[in-house]
């Protein structure tokens, strides 16, 4: 998994503001028969693996860790605030 420098620069102030402390990737149900990945700022849970990726603390739900190997998190500043996108997820046949 990778976090781009731009995403890191946008995440750092958010993590400093929140007392939660890390970026968390979690199992968010199934879509088209495949697991979906959710992304939030929060505390790690018992079944999470903890990592530091490009200086960002990341908790990844063990149920979806195999899906994050080729994942890249990109970020950009918009008029509505920072927006983040997960790239490199497997294509789904719906």
XYZ file of N, CA and C in Angstrom:
282
model
N 0.836 -1.184 0.000
C 0.000 0.000 0.000
C 0.877 1.241 0.000
N 0.409 2.256 -0.684
C 1.127 3.526 -0.740
C 0.188 4.670 -0.386
N 0.749 5.708 0.206
C 0.049 6.968 0.422
C 0.899 8.029 -0.252
N 0.322 8.758 -1.204
C 1.096 9.764 -1.924
C 1.491 10.897 -0.980
N 2.503 11.648 -1.375
C 2.950 12.779 -0.553
C 1.837 13.813 -0.393
N 1.072 14.051 -1.449
C -0.023 15.024 -1.357
C -1.089 14.537 -0.376
N -1.427 13.248 -0.422
C -2.401 12.702 0.532
C -1.855 12.803 1.954
N -0.572 12.516 2.143
C 0.051 12.629 3.468
C -0.054 14.049 4.001
N 0.242 15.026 3.136
C 0.209 16.428 3.556
C -1.210 16.879 3.920
N -2.221 16.289 3.296
C -3.606 16.614 3.625
C -4.085 15.851 4.869
N -3.568 14.651 5.069
C -3.989 13.839 6.219
C -3.385 14.323 7.537
N -2.141 14.805 7.505
C -1.473 15.212 8.747
C -2.280 16.215 9.567
N -2.787 17.320 9.001
C -3.576 18.250 9.811
C -4.871 17.630 10.341
N -5.478 16.749 9.561
C -6.703 16.083 10.006
C -6.407 15.199 11.215
N -5.319 14.450 11.144
C -4.951 13.569 12.251
C -4.568 14.368 13.494
N -3.951 15.533 13.297
C -3.592 16.379 14.436
C -4.833 16.966 15.099
N -5.862 17.303 14.293
C -7.115 17.856 14.810
C -7.911 16.826 15.592
N -7.982 15.620 15.047
C -8.767 14.548 15.656
C -7.946 13.890 16.759
N -8.620 13.435 17.772
C -7.918 12.706 18.826
C -7.883 11.213 18.520
N -8.525 10.801 17.421
C -8.613 9.388 17.072
C -7.248 8.801 16.743
N -6.477 9.489 15.957
C -5.105 9.107 15.782
C -4.627 8.335 14.582
N -5.488 7.724 13.740
C -4.934 7.038 12.576
C -5.956 6.943 11.449
N -5.429 6.663 10.280
C -6.259 6.357 9.126
C -6.622 4.890 9.267
N -7.900 4.560 9.121
C -8.336 3.176 9.288
C -9.021 2.698 8.023
N -8.544 1.555 7.502
C -9.172 0.893 6.362
C -9.890 -0.328 6.905
N -11.165 -0.482 6.543
C -11.966 -1.530 7.158
C -12.876 -2.210 6.143
N -13.345 -3.401 6.513
C -14.299 -4.156 5.718
C -15.633 -3.425 5.763
N -16.157 -3.060 4.581
C -17.388 -2.266 4.506
C -18.496 -3.022 3.774
N -18.557 -4.328 3.977
C -19.596 -5.130 3.344
C -19.159 -5.645 1.980
N -20.127 -6.128 1.235
C -19.844 -6.682 -0.085
C -20.536 -5.868 -1.161
N -19.843 -5.682 -2.268
C -20.399 -5.044 -3.453
C -20.076 -5.911 -4.647
N -21.059 -6.340 -5.373
C -20.870 -7.211 -6.546
C -20.167 -8.517 -6.159
N -20.413 -8.999 -4.947
C -19.821 -10.260 -4.499
C -18.400 -10.143 -3.977
N -17.822 -8.955 -4.004
C -16.459 -8.731 -3.540
C -16.477 -7.822 -2.313
N -15.494 -7.961 -1.419
C -15.438 -7.075 -0.248
C -15.186 -5.623 -0.662
N -15.853 -4.709 0.026
C -15.613 -3.281 -0.155
C -14.708 -2.789 0.962
N -13.898 -1.783 0.655
C -13.000 -1.188 1.640
C -13.538 0.178 2.021
N -13.682 0.403 3.313
C -14.060 1.712 3.825
C -12.821 2.409 4.372
N -12.859 3.734 4.416
C -11.718 4.514 4.905
C -12.246 5.588 5.838
N -11.626 5.702 7.024
C -12.068 6.687 8.012
C -10.895 7.049 8.912
N -11.075 8.131 9.655
C -10.140 8.491 10.715
C -10.728 7.901 11.993
N -9.944 7.128 12.722
C -10.472 6.504 13.924
C -9.416 5.749 14.690
N -9.857 5.129 15.762
C -8.992 4.302 16.590
C -8.865 2.923 15.967
N -7.704 2.296 16.093
C -7.556 0.911 15.625
C -8.481 -0.013 16.418
N -8.938 -1.054 15.772
C -9.758 -2.061 16.437
C -8.926 -3.313 16.650
N -9.461 -4.245 17.432
C -8.711 -5.427 17.858
C -8.185 -6.259 16.690
N -8.924 -6.336 15.580
C -8.513 -7.166 14.446
C -7.719 -6.406 13.391
N -7.216 -5.236 13.727
C -6.455 -4.423 12.772
C -4.958 -4.696 12.877
N -4.282 -4.571 11.739
C -2.817 -4.541 11.712
C -2.404 -3.083 11.639
N -1.411 -2.708 12.427
C -0.949 -1.317 12.453
C 0.293 -1.158 11.594
N 0.313 -0.106 10.798
C 1.427 0.207 9.903
C 1.688 1.707 9.950
N 2.884 2.109 9.541
C 3.198 3.519 9.276
C 3.583 3.588 7.806
N 2.777 4.304 7.029
C 2.995 4.401 5.588
C 3.163 5.867 5.243
N 4.337 6.215 4.752
C 4.668 7.603 4.405
C 4.349 8.540 5.584
N 4.764 8.129 6.774
C 4.614 8.890 8.030
C 3.180 8.953 8.555
N 2.263 8.206 7.978
C 0.870 8.198 8.424
C 0.601 6.885 9.161
N 0.072 6.961 10.396
C -0.335 5.729 11.069
C -1.594 5.169 10.412
N -1.549 3.877 10.046
C -2.650 3.240 9.334
C -3.012 1.935 10.039
N -4.293 1.777 10.323
C -4.825 0.526 10.858
C -5.622 -0.140 9.738
N -5.296 -1.408 9.456
C -5.957 -2.124 8.366
C -6.631 -3.368 8.932
N -7.921 -3.493 8.693
C -8.695 -4.660 9.098
C -8.076 -5.898 8.444
N -7.758 -6.895 9.233
C -7.102 -8.106 8.710
C -7.929 -8.807 7.638
N -9.248 -8.645 7.653
C -10.101 -9.313 6.660
C -9.891 -8.771 5.251
N -9.375 -7.543 5.133
C -9.212 -6.946 3.799
C -7.757 -6.602 3.493
N -6.838 -7.023 4.355
C -5.439 -6.621 4.154
C -4.894 -7.104 2.806
N -5.334 -8.262 2.339
C -4.865 -8.772 1.045
C -5.300 -7.873 -0.116
N -6.368 -7.109 0.072
C -6.846 -6.200 -0.975
C -6.075 -4.883 -1.009
N -5.275 -4.615 0.020
C -4.587 -3.327 0.110
C -3.161 -3.368 -0.428
N -2.684 -4.533 -0.856
C -1.294 -4.660 -1.301
C -0.949 -3.708 -2.435
N -1.834 -3.569 -3.418
C -1.544 -2.692 -4.566
C -2.317 -1.370 -4.483
N -2.862 -1.067 -3.321
C -3.676 0.128 -3.128
C -2.802 1.377 -3.007
N -3.246 2.467 -3.628
C -2.610 3.776 -3.479
C -3.687 4.765 -3.048
N -3.397 5.518 -1.989
C -4.314 6.555 -1.535
C -3.785 7.890 -2.021
N -4.598 8.564 -2.828
C -4.254 9.886 -3.343
C -5.169 10.911 -2.691
N -4.704 12.141 -2.635
C -5.506 13.205 -2.062
C -5.348 14.489 -2.851
N -6.399 15.310 -2.810
C -6.311 16.627 -3.430
C -7.188 17.588 -2.650
N -6.787 18.833 -2.660
C -7.556 19.886 -2.001
C -8.607 20.380 -2.971
N -9.853 20.459 -2.525
C -10.935 20.976 -3.351
C -11.578 22.151 -2.623
N -12.516 22.797 -3.271
C -13.213 23.917 -2.624
C -14.017 23.441 -1.414
N -14.431 22.164 -1.409
C -15.185 21.599 -0.290
C -14.267 21.052 0.810
N -12.978 21.042 0.565
C -12.029 20.486 1.524
C -11.257 19.344 0.895
N -10.411 18.682 1.681
C -9.611 17.595 1.118
C -10.475 16.404 0.702
N -10.116 15.802 -0.424
C -10.791 14.608 -0.932
C -9.736 13.529 -1.142
N -10.096 12.302 -0.781
C -9.165 11.185 -0.896
C -9.780 10.103 -1.776
N -8.900 9.405 -2.490
C -9.342 8.380 -3.413
C -8.432 7.162 -3.269
N -9.038 5.971 -3.304
C -8.270 4.729 -3.280
C -8.136 4.228 -4.710
N -6.911 4.096 -5.174
C -6.628 3.609 -6.524
C -5.990 2.226 -6.446
N -6.205 1.435 -7.469
C -5.572 0.135 -7.536
C -6.413 -0.988 -6.946
N -7.694 -0.718 -6.698
C -8.579 -1.778 -6.201
C -8.917 -2.709 -7.344
N -9.138 -3.995 -7.049
C -9.529 -4.934 -8.110
C -10.838 -4.498 -8.761
N -10.925 -4.700 -10.070
C -12.140 -4.380 -10.804
C -13.250 -5.357 -10.392
N -14.473 -4.837 -10.321
C -15.620 -5.666 -9.956
C -16.502 -5.876 -11.177
N -16.989 -7.094 -11.321
C -17.919 -7.414 -12.413
C -19.338 -7.318 -11.881
N -20.010 -6.208 -12.223
C -21.397 -6.022 -11.766
C -22.333 -6.031 -12.941
